[in-house]
CSV table of C-alpha atoms in Angstrom, one decimal:
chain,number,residue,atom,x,y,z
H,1,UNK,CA,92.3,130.8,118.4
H,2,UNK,CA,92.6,127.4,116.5
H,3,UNK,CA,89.0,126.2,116.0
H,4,UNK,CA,87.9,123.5,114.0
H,5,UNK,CA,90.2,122.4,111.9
H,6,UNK,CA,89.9,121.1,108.0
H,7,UNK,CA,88.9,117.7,107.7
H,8,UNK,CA,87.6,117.6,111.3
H,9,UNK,CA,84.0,117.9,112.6
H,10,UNK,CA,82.5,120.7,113.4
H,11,UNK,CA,81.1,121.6,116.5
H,12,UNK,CA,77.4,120.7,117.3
H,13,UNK,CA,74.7,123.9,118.3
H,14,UNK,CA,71.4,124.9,119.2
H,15,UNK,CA,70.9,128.5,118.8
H,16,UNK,CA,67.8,130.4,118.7
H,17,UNK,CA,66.8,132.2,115.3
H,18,UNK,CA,65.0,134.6,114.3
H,19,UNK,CA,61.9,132.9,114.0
H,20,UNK,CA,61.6,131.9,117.7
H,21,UNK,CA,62.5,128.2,116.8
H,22,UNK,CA,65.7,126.6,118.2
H,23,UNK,CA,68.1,125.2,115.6
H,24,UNK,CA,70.3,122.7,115.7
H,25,UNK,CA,73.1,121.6,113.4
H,26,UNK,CA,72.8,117.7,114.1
H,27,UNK,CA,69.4,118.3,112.1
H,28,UNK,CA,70.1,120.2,108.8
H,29,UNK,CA,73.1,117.1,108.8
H,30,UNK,CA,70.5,114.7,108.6
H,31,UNK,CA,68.9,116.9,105.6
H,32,UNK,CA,71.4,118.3,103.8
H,33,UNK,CA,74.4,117.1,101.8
H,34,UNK,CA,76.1,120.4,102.6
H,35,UNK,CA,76.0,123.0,105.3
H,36,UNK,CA,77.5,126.8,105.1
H,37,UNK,CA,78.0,127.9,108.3
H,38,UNK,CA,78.3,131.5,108.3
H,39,UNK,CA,79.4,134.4,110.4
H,40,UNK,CA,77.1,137.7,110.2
H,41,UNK,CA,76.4,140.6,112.2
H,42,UNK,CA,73.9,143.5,111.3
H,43,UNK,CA,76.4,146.4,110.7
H,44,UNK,CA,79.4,144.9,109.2
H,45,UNK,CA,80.0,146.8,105.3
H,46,UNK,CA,81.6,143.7,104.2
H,47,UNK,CA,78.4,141.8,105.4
H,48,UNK,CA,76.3,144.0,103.5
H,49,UNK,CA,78.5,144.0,100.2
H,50,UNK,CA,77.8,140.3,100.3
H,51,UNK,CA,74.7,139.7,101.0
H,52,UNK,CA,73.1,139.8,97.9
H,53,UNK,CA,75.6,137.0,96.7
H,54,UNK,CA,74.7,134.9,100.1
H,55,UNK,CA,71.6,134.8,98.9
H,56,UNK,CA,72.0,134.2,95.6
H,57,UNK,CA,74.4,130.9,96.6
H,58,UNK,CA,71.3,130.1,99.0
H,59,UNK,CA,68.8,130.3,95.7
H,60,UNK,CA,71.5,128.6,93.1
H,61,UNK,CA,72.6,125.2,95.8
H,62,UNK,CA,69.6,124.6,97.9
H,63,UNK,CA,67.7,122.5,95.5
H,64,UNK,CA,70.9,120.3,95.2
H,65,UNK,CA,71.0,119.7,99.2
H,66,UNK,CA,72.5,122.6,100.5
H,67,UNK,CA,72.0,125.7,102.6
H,68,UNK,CA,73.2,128.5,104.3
H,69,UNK,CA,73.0,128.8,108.1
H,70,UNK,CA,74.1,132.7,109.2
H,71,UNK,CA,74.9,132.8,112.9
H,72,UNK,CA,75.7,136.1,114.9
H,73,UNK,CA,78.0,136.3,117.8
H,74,UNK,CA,79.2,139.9,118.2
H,75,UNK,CA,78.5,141.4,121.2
H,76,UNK,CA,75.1,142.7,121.4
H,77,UNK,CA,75.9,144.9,124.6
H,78,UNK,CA,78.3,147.2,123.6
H,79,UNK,CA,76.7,146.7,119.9
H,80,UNK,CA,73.0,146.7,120.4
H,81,UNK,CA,72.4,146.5,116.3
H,82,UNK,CA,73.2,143.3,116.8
H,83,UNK,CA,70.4,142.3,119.4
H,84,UNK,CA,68.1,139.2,118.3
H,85,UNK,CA,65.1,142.1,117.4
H,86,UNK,CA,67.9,144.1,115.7
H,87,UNK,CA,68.8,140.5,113.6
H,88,UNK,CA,64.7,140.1,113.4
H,89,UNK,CA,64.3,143.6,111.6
H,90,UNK,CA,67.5,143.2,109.6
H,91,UNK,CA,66.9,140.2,108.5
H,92,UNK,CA,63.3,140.9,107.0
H,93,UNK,CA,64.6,144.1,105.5
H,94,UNK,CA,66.7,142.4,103.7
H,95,UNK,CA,64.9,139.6,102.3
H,96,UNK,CA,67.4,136.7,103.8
H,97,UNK,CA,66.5,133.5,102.5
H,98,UNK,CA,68.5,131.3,105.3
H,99,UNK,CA,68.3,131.0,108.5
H,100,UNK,CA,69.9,133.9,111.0
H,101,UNK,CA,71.0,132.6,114.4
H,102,UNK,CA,72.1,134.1,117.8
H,103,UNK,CA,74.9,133.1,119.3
H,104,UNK,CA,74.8,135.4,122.6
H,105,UNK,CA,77.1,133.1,124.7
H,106,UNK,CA,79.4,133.3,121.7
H,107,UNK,CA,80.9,129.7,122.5
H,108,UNK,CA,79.7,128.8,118.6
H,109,UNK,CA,82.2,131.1,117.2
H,110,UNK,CA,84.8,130.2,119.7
H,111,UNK,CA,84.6,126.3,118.7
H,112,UNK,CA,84.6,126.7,115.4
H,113,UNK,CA,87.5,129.4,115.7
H,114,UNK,CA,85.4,132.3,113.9
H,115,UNK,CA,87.5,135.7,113.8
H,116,UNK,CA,85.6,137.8,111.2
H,117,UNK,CA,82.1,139.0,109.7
H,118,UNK,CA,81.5,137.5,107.1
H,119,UNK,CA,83.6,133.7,107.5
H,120,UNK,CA,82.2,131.1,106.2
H,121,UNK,CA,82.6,127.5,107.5
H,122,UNK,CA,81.9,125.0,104.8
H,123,UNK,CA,80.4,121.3,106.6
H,124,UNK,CA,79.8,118.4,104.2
H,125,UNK,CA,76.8,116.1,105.2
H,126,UNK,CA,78.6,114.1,108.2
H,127,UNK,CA,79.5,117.7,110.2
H,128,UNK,CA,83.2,117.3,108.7
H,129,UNK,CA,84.8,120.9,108.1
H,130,UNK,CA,85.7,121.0,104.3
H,131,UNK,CA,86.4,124.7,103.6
H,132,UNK,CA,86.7,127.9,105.6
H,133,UNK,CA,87.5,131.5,104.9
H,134,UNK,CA,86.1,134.1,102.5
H,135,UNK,CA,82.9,134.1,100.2
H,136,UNK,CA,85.5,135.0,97.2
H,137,UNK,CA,88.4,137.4,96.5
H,138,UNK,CA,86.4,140.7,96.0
H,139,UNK,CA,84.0,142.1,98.7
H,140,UNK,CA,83.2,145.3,97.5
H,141,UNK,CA,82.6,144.5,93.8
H,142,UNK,CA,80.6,141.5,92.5
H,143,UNK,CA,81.7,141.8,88.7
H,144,UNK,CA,85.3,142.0,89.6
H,145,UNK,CA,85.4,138.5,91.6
H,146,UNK,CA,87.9,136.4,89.8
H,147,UNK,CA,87.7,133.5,92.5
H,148,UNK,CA,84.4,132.6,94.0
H,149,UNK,CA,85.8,130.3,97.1
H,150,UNK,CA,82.6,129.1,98.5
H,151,UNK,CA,81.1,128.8,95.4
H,152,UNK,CA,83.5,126.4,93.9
H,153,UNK,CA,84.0,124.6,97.5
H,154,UNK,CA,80.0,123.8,97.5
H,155,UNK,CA,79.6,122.8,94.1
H,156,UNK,CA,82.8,120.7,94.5
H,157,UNK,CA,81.2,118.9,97.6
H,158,UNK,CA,78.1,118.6,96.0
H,159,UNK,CA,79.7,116.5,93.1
H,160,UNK,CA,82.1,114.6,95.3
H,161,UNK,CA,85.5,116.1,94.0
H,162,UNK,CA,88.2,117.3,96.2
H,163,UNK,CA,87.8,121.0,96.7
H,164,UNK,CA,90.7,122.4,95.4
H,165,UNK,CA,91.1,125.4,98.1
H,166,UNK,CA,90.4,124.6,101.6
H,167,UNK,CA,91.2,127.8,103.5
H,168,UNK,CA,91.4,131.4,103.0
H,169,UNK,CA,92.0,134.2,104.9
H,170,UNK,CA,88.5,135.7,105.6
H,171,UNK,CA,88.0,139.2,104.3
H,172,UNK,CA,86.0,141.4,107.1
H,173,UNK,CA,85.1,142.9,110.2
H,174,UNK,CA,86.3,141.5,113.0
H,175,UNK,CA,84.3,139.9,115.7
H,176,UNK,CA,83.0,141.9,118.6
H,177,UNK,CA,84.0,139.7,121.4
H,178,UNK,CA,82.4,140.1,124.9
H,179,UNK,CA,84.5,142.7,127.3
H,180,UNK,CA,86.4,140.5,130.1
H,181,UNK,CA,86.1,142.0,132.8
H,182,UNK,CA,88.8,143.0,134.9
């Protein structure tokens, strides 16, 4: 699976979230100078190590015309932690401060060539793909992170310099893709 590739645009959506309103990306482009599209899913351990700095990235850019969009596309039938009242209670549990999406058809991941839980898919205001991988180089300890990826890749969008790393490989889960049937 290719996906959207760097320097490219980015599929359009309109997803349901978790607050009963439909969202679509053609509209936090008109808003923001910055958009991190980002897979999630309910169970994933890597999802939960990083979740605290998701939201902390949310807190530190989104005065400076960024935000976070988190977008779940596992397969909510053979995982039902994953159903839209699963991402509902999850998400209030733990305090997200973005926007959580559903992606039941999964044809969001599958545009934008998402393979893991958590990958990140950096946009800059036009809907042009500018980064993609991991969050940084350590899930499972914040204080031993040596390179925050999307951290640097926002603030270098932000300020109009090249971003230095493009792509990574995403650390995680992978995605629960729907069963074809046989």
């Amino acid at each position: 699976m290719i996906g959207t590739a760097i320097g490219s645009h980015a599929p359009d959506f309109e997803l349901p979230g978790i607050d009963d309103r439909v969202h679509h990306l053609a509209r936090y482009l008109d808003e923001y100078r910055g958009v991190g599209v980002i897979f999630l899913c309910n169970h994933c351990p890597y999802v939960q190590s990083y979740l605290d700095r998701l939201k902390q990235i949310q807190t530190d850019f989104n005065d400076q015309g960024f935000t976070l969009i988190g977008i779940n596309s596992n397969d909510a039938s053979q995982y039902p932690e994953n159903s839209f009242e699963q991402m509902k209670s999850f998400a209030q549990e733990r305090g997200l401060n973005f926007p959580y999406l559903r992606d039941a058809t999964q044809d969001v991941a599958h545009c934008f060539g998402a393979n893991k839980t958590p990958e990140v898919f950096l946009l800059d205001g036009e809907g042009i793909l500018r980064y993609r991988g991991a969050i940084d180089d350590c899930p499972d300890c914040p204080e031993d992170v040596k390179v925050a990826y999307l951290r640097n890749a926002i603030a270098s969008l932000l300020s109009g310099e090249p971003i230095a790393i493009e792509s990574t490989e995403a650390i995680g889960d992978s995605l629960k893709w729907h069963q074809k049937e046989s």
